Amino acid sequence: KRSRRGQTGKQGENSAKIRKTEVDTIKEPTIATLELTDGTLFSGYSFGANKSMAGEVVFNTGMVGYPEALTDPSYAGQILVLTFPLIGNYGVPSDDIDEIGLSKNFESSKIHIKGLVVATYTSDHSHWASQRSLGTWLREHGVPAIYGVDTRAITKVIRESGAVLGKINYPDDQIDFYNPNITNLVSEVSTKEVKVYGEGQRPRILVYDMGIKNNIIRYLVQVNKVCCIVVPFEYPLEENPEKIEYEGLFLSNGPGDPAMCTTTIASVNWAISRPKEEIKPIFGICLGNQILSLASGAKTFKMKYGNRGANQPAIDLRTGRCYITPQNHGYAVDQKALKADWKPLFLNANDFTNEGIIHTTKPFFSAQFHPEAAGGPMDTAFLF
């Protein structure tokens, strides 16, 4: 067998053998189906784990970034449809850990989606950092995936009918539908213990982990040079049982309905209600934007189909400038319900939903999108 260009000897031969084995596997794939609650069936072929799974079916419009998307805890409970027609051609990178103990290439320690649906899949990957195919990686994590499906048709169903439940079925493994929105998904992805990153750096930021992405912590610690004390989402801030000293609060991204995070909301409400001399700055991202809104007395609502992708336009209402932002959320803030002293900070240019809020006199603000990118443009990294 020939070696890859740039590879010689046994390494190149082994790489070629691995790729040939994966291609041969795909030639006789297992048939699988995506079934929606309205009875619609989409037939395809398996390239992940041959395991039936159910969840909420959502779509992502990004062209690249599937390793980051699949490991984003905000996708917990969801079957992800990728609208870009060809997936898998750059493979999956290594599991290397960086100098602060986080995965270099992924947004968490595991894949969080319930299943993956793509139009065309290739196991013949080519990228200097690639270590294995997407299919191999999915099988390692026990996540089902199907290809050969009309993803445009699925996306149209979701756009027209709204959020829909579905399940990936295999002939010998039939399961029932599952609605993740009635579950407190944050409790499944939040840390169970206090963790510290950037020990010795100042200021010290208390970070509520509701499903935080690695690149958010990395940006705070390595770019902002702050110390992050990451706590579980139910950490009672008023009691502060760990006696944590901190100079600011950060509210992370996360999955599901923000209204289920009652303890977090109560803690943030306590923080924003402190006397002037005890006020500490607060910054929130994604679910953090919704939590801050609920804590201030506003409301949130479930969107028709959400915004997920790397190309959502958000208008800065202070300047009128429009930024292209990465997003992943199915709930939004009802900005008409914002209380006095709060105002919208960003607005989505497509559907005019809220993309951030800010207090008019106190140092509290948040963004619905992801300024840390991973993956996506970093045009709004200045928010850090």
Coordinates of C-alpha atoms in Angstrom, one line a residue:
K1 CA 0.0 0.0 0.0
R2 CA 1.2 3.5 -0.8
S3 CA 2.2 5.9 2.0
R4 CA 0.6 9.3 2.3
R5 CA 2.5 12.2 0.9
G6 CA 4.8 13.5 3.6
Q7 CA 4.8 10.1 5.4
T8 CA 7.3 7.4 4.9
G9 CA 7.9 3.8 6.0
K10 CA 5.8 1.9 8.5
Q11 CA 3.9 5.0 9.8
G12 CA 2.6 5.8 6.3
E13 CA 1.7 2.1 5.6
N14 CA -0.2 1.8 8.9
S15 CA -2.1 5.0 8.2
A16 CA -3.1 3.7 4.8
K17 CA -4.2 0.4 6.2
I18 CA -6.4 2.1 8.8
R19 CA -8.1 4.3 6.2
K20 CA -8.6 1.3 3.9
T21 CA -10.2 -0.7 6.7
E22 CA -12.6 2.2 7.5
V23 CA -13.6 2.6 3.8
D24 CA -14.2 -1.1 3.5
T25 CA -16.5 -1.0 6.6
I26 CA -18.6 1.7 5.0
K27 CA -19.2 -0.4 1.8
E28 CA -21.6 -2.7 3.7
P29 CA -23.1 -0.4 6.3
T30 CA -26.0 -1.1 8.6
I31 CA -29.3 0.5 7.7
A32 CA -30.6 2.9 10.2
T33 CA -33.5 5.4 10.3
L34 CA -34.2 8.8 11.8
E35 CA -37.9 8.9 12.9
L36 CA -39.7 12.1 13.9
T37 CA -42.7 12.3 16.2
D38 CA -45.0 13.2 13.2
G39 CA -44.2 9.8 11.7
T40 CA -41.7 11.1 9.1
L41 CA -38.9 8.6 8.4
F42 CA -35.5 9.2 6.9
S43 CA -33.5 6.1 6.0
G44 CA -29.7 6.1 6.0
Y45 CA -26.6 4.1 6.8
S46 CA -24.8 3.8 10.1
F47 CA -21.2 5.1 10.6
G48 CA -21.2 5.5 14.3
A49 CA -22.2 3.1 17.1
N50 CA -25.1 0.7 16.1
K51 CA -27.2 1.9 19.0
S52 CA -30.6 3.5 19.0
M53 CA -30.9 6.9 20.7
A54 CA -33.7 9.5 21.1
G55 CA -33.6 13.2 21.7
E56 CA -34.6 16.6 20.3
V57 CA -33.6 17.0 16.6
V58 CA -31.7 20.3 15.9
F59 CA -29.6 21.5 13.0
N60 CA -26.2 23.3 12.8
T61 CA -25.4 25.4 9.8
G62 CA -21.6 25.5 10.3
M63 CA -19.3 24.4 7.5
V64 CA -16.6 23.1 9.9
G65 CA -16.2 22.6 13.6
Y66 CA -17.8 19.2 14.3
P67 CA -15.2 18.1 16.9
E68 CA -16.0 21.3 18.9
A69 CA -19.8 21.0 18.4
L70 CA -20.1 17.4 19.3
T71 CA -18.2 17.9 22.6
D72 CA -20.1 21.1 23.5
P73 CA -22.2 20.3 26.6
S74 CA -24.9 22.7 25.3
Y75 CA -25.9 19.9 22.9
A76 CA -26.8 17.4 25.6
G77 CA -29.9 15.5 24.9
Q78 CA -30.0 16.5 21.2
I79 CA -29.7 14.7 17.9
L80 CA -27.6 17.0 15.7
V81 CA -28.2 17.4 12.0
L82 CA -25.3 19.0 10.1
T83 CA -26.5 21.0 7.1
F84 CA -23.1 21.2 5.4
P85 CA -23.2 18.4 2.7
L86 CA -19.8 16.7 3.3
I87 CA -18.7 15.7 6.8
G88 CA -15.6 13.9 8.0
N89 CA -13.0 14.9 5.5
Y90 CA -10.6 16.4 8.0
G91 CA -11.0 13.6 10.6
V92 CA -10.8 14.1 14.4
P93 CA -7.7 15.4 16.3
S94 CA -5.9 13.9 19.3
D95 CA -7.0 13.8 22.9
D96 CA -4.0 15.9 24.0
I97 CA -4.2 17.9 27.2
D98 CA -2.9 21.5 27.5
E99 CA -0.8 23.1 30.2
I100 CA -3.8 24.0 32.4
G101 CA -5.3 20.5 32.2
L102 CA -7.9 21.0 29.5
S103 CA -8.4 19.1 26.2
K104 CA -6.5 21.0 23.5
N105 CA -8.9 20.1 20.7
F106 CA -12.3 19.4 22.3
E107 CA -14.8 21.5 24.4
S108 CA -15.2 18.9 27.1
S109 CA -14.1 15.3 28.0
K110 CA -16.8 13.5 26.0
I111 CA -19.3 13.7 23.1
H112 CA -22.6 15.1 24.4
I113 CA -25.0 14.7 21.5
K114 CA -27.4 11.8 21.4
G115 CA -26.8 11.2 17.7
L116 CA -25.4 12.6 14.5
V117 CA -27.1 12.9 11.1
V118 CA -25.2 14.0 7.9
A119 CA -25.8 13.9 4.2
T120 CA -22.5 12.6 2.9
Y121 CA -19.8 11.1 5.2
T122 CA -16.3 10.2 4.3
S123 CA -13.9 8.1 6.5
D124 CA -11.0 9.0 4.2
H125 CA -9.8 11.9 6.2
S126 CA -6.9 14.2 5.5
H127 CA -5.5 16.9 7.9
W128 CA -2.1 17.3 9.6
A129 CA -3.7 17.1 13.1
S130 CA -6.1 14.2 12.3
Q131 CA -5.7 11.1 14.4
R132 CA -8.8 9.0 13.5
S133 CA -11.9 9.2 11.5
L134 CA -15.2 10.8 12.7
G135 CA -16.9 7.4 12.6
T136 CA -14.1 5.7 14.7
W137 CA -14.4 8.5 17.3
L138 CA -18.2 8.2 17.5
R139 CA -17.9 4.5 18.0
E140 CA -15.4 5.0 20.8
H141 CA -18.0 7.1 22.6
G142 CA -21.0 4.9 21.8
V143 CA -22.8 7.6 19.8
P144 CA -24.9 6.6 16.8
A145 CA -24.6 8.4 13.5
I146 CA -26.2 8.0 10.0
Y147 CA -25.4 9.3 6.6
G148 CA -27.1 9.2 3.2
V149 CA -30.0 11.3 4.6
D150 CA -31.6 14.3 3.0
T151 CA -30.5 16.8 5.7
R152 CA -32.1 19.7 3.7
A153 CA -35.5 18.1 4.0
I154 CA -35.0 17.5 7.8
T155 CA -33.9 21.1 8.2
K156 CA -37.0 22.4 6.4
V157 CA -39.3 20.3 8.6
I158 CA -37.7 21.8 11.7
R159 CA -37.8 25.3 10.3
E160 CA -41.5 25.0 9.4
S161 CA -42.8 22.9 12.2
G162 CA -40.5 24.0 15.0
A163 CA -38.5 21.9 17.5
V164 CA -39.2 18.2 17.0
L165 CA -38.4 15.1 18.8
G166 CA -36.8 12.2 17.0
K167 CA -34.9 8.9 17.4
I168 CA -32.2 7.1 15.5
N169 CA -33.4 3.5 15.2
Y170 CA -31.7 0.3 14.3
P171 CA -33.7 -2.8 13.2
D172 CA -32.9 -4.8 16.3
D173 CA -33.0 -2.0 18.8
Q174 CA -36.3 -0.1 18.9
I175 CA -36.7 2.6 21.5
D176 CA -39.3 5.3 22.5
F177 CA -39.1 9.0 22.0
Y178 CA -37.4 11.1 24.7
N179 CA -38.0 14.8 25.5
P180 CA -34.8 16.2 27.0
N181 CA -36.5 19.5 27.7
I182 CA -38.3 18.1 30.7
T183 CA -35.0 17.1 32.2
N184 CA -32.5 19.3 34.1
L185 CA -29.7 18.8 31.6
V186 CA -27.4 21.2 33.4
S187 CA -27.3 18.8 36.4
E188 CA -25.9 16.1 34.0
V189 CA -23.0 18.3 32.6
S190 CA -22.0 20.6 35.5
T191 CA -18.9 19.8 37.5
K192 CA -19.5 17.9 40.8
E193 CA -16.7 19.6 42.6
V194 CA -14.9 22.9 42.9
K195 CA -12.0 23.2 40.4
V196 CA -9.3 25.9 40.2
Y197 CA -7.5 27.1 37.0
G198 CA -4.8 29.7 37.0
E199 CA -4.0 29.5 40.7
G200 CA -2.3 32.6 41.9
Q201 CA -3.5 34.9 39.2
R202 CA -5.7 37.9 39.9
P203 CA -8.5 38.8 39.9
R204 CA -10.2 35.6 41.1
I205 CA -13.4 34.8 39.2
L206 CA -16.1 32.5 40.5
V207 CA -17.3 30.5 37.5
Y208 CA -20.8 28.9 37.5
D209 CA -20.4 25.7 35.5
M210 CA -23.6 24.9 33.7
G211 CA -21.8 23.1 30.9
I212 CA -18.9 25.3 30.3
K213 CA -16.8 24.9 27.2
N214 CA -13.0 24.4 27.6
N215 CA -12.1 27.4 25.4
I216 CA -14.0 29.8 27.8
I217 CA -11.9 28.7 30.7
R218 CA -8.8 28.8 28.5
Y219 CA -9.6 32.3 27.3
L220 CA -10.2 33.6 30.9
V221 CA -7.0 32.0 32.3
Q222 CA -4.5 32.3 29.4
V223 CA -5.6 35.5 27.8
N224 CA -7.3 37.5 30.6
K225 CA -4.8 36.0 33.1
V226 CA -7.4 35.6 35.8
C227 CA -7.9 32.7 38.3
C228 CA -11.1 30.7 37.6
I229 CA -12.7 29.0 40.6
V230 CA -15.2 26.7 38.8
V231 CA -18.2 25.6 41.0
P232 CA -21.2 23.4 40.5
F233 CA -24.3 25.1 39.1
E234 CA -26.1 24.6 42.4
Y235 CA -23.4 26.3 44.5
P236 CA -25.3 28.5 47.1
L237 CA -23.5 31.9 46.7
E238 CA -25.1 33.5 49.7
E239 CA -23.9 30.8 52.1
N240 CA -20.6 30.3 50.2
P241 CA -19.9 27.1 52.1
E242 CA -16.3 26.8 50.6
K243 CA -15.6 30.4 51.7
I244 CA -14.4 31.2 48.2
E245 CA -12.8 34.7 47.8
Y246 CA -13.7 36.2 44.5
E247 CA -13.7 39.6 42.7
G248 CA -16.2 38.7 39.9
L249 CA -18.8 36.2 38.7
F250 CA -19.0 34.4 35.4
L251 CA -22.1 32.5 34.2
S252 CA -21.3 29.8 31.6
N253 CA -23.1 28.3 28.7
G254 CA -25.1 25.1 29.1
P255 CA -28.0 23.0 27.8
G256 CA -31.8 23.0 28.2
D257 CA -34.3 25.2 29.9
P258 CA -32.7 27.9 32.1
A259 CA -35.8 28.1 34.4
M260 CA -34.8 24.7 35.8
C261 CA -31.6 26.2 37.3
T262 CA -33.5 27.6 40.3
T263 CA -30.6 27.6 42.7
T264 CA -28.3 29.3 40.2
I265 CA -31.0 31.9 39.5
A266 CA -31.4 32.6 43.3
S267 CA -27.6 32.9 43.8
V268 CA -27.3 35.4 40.9
N269 CA -30.3 37.3 42.2
W270 CA -28.6 37.6 45.5
A271 CA -25.4 38.8 43.8
I272 CA -27.1 41.6 41.8
S273 CA -29.1 42.7 44.8
R274 CA -26.1 43.5 47.0
P275 CA -25.5 47.0 48.4
K276 CA -23.4 49.2 46.2
E277 CA -20.2 48.6 48.2
E278 CA -20.6 44.8 47.9
I279 CA -21.3 44.7 44.1
K280 CA -19.0 42.5 42.0
P281 CA -18.9 42.4 38.2
I282 CA -20.9 39.7 36.4
F283 CA -20.4 38.4 32.8
G284 CA -22.6 35.7 31.3
I285 CA -22.5 33.7 28.0
C286 CA -25.3 31.8 26.3
L287 CA -27.3 30.1 29.1
G288 CA -25.6 32.6 31.4
N289 CA -27.4 35.4 29.5
Q290 CA -30.7 33.7 30.2
I291 CA -29.8 33.0 33.9
L292 CA -28.9 36.7 34.4
S293 CA -32.1 37.8 32.8
L294 CA -34.2 35.5 35.0
A295 CA -32.4 36.6 38.1
S296 CA -33.2 40.2 37.2
G297 CA -36.9 39.4 36.9
A298 CA -37.2 39.0 33.2
K299 CA -38.5 36.0 31.3
T300 CA -37.2 33.5 28.7
F301 CA -39.0 31.4 26.1
K302 CA -38.3 28.4 23.9
M303 CA -37.5 29.4 20.3
K304 CA -39.2 27.8 17.4
Y305 CA -36.0 26.0 16.3
G306 CA -33.1 27.9 17.9
N307 CA -29.9 29.3 16.5
R308 CA -27.0 26.9 16.0
G309 CA -24.0 27.6 13.8
A310 CA -21.0 29.8 13.3
N311 CA -22.6 32.5 11.2
Q312 CA -25.3 34.3 13.2
P313 CA -25.3 38.1 12.9
A314 CA -25.6 40.0 16.2
I315 CA -25.9 43.8 16.2
D316 CA -24.2 45.8 18.9
L317 CA -27.0 48.2 19.9
R318 CA -24.5 50.7 21.3
T319 CA -22.7 51.2 18.0
G320 CA -24.9 49.7 15.3
R321 CA -22.0 47.4 14.3
C322 CA -22.9 43.9 13.2
Y323 CA -20.8 40.9 14.2
I324 CA -20.8 37.3 12.9
T325 CA -21.1 35.1 15.9
P326 CA -21.1 31.4 16.8
Q327 CA -24.3 30.3 18.6
N328 CA -25.9 27.2 20.1
H329 CA -29.2 27.8 21.9
G330 CA -32.9 26.8 21.8
Y331 CA -34.1 29.3 24.4
A332 CA -34.0 33.1 24.3
V333 CA -34.6 36.1 26.6
D334 CA -37.9 38.0 26.2
Q335 CA -36.4 41.5 26.1
K336 CA -39.8 43.1 26.4
A337 CA -39.9 41.7 29.9
L338 CA -36.6 43.3 31.0
K339 CA -37.0 45.3 34.2
A340 CA -36.0 48.9 34.8
D341 CA -32.3 49.6 34.7
W342 CA -31.7 46.8 32.2
K343 CA -31.6 47.1 28.5
P344 CA -30.7 44.9 25.4
L345 CA -27.1 44.9 24.5
F346 CA -27.1 42.9 21.2
L347 CA -29.9 41.9 18.8
N348 CA -30.0 39.1 16.2
A349 CA -30.2 40.6 12.7
N350 CA -32.0 37.5 11.3
D351 CA -34.9 36.9 13.8
F352 CA -34.5 39.9 16.0
T353 CA -34.2 37.8 19.2
N354 CA -32.2 39.1 22.1
E355 CA -28.4 38.5 22.0
G356 CA -27.4 40.1 25.3
I357 CA -28.3 42.4 28.1
I358 CA -26.6 45.0 30.2
H359 CA -27.4 46.9 33.4
T360 CA -27.5 50.7 32.9
T361 CA -25.5 51.6 36.1
K362 CA -23.9 48.4 37.5
P363 CA -21.2 46.1 36.0
F364 CA -23.5 43.3 34.9
F365 CA -23.7 42.2 31.2
S366 CA -24.1 39.1 29.1
A367 CA -24.1 37.8 25.6
Q368 CA -26.2 35.0 24.0
F369 CA -23.5 34.1 21.5
H370 CA -20.1 32.6 22.1
P371 CA -17.3 35.2 22.0
E372 CA -14.7 32.5 22.7
A373 CA -15.6 30.8 19.3
A374 CA -14.4 27.2 19.2
G375 CA -15.5 26.8 16.6
G376 CA -16.4 30.0 14.8
P377 CA -15.3 33.6 14.3
M378 CA -13.6 35.4 17.2
D379 CA -14.9 38.9 16.2
T380 CA -16.5 39.4 19.7
A381 CA -13.6 38.2 21.8
F382 CA -13.2 41.8 23.0
L383 CA -16.1 41.1 25.4
F384 CA -13.7 39.1 27.6

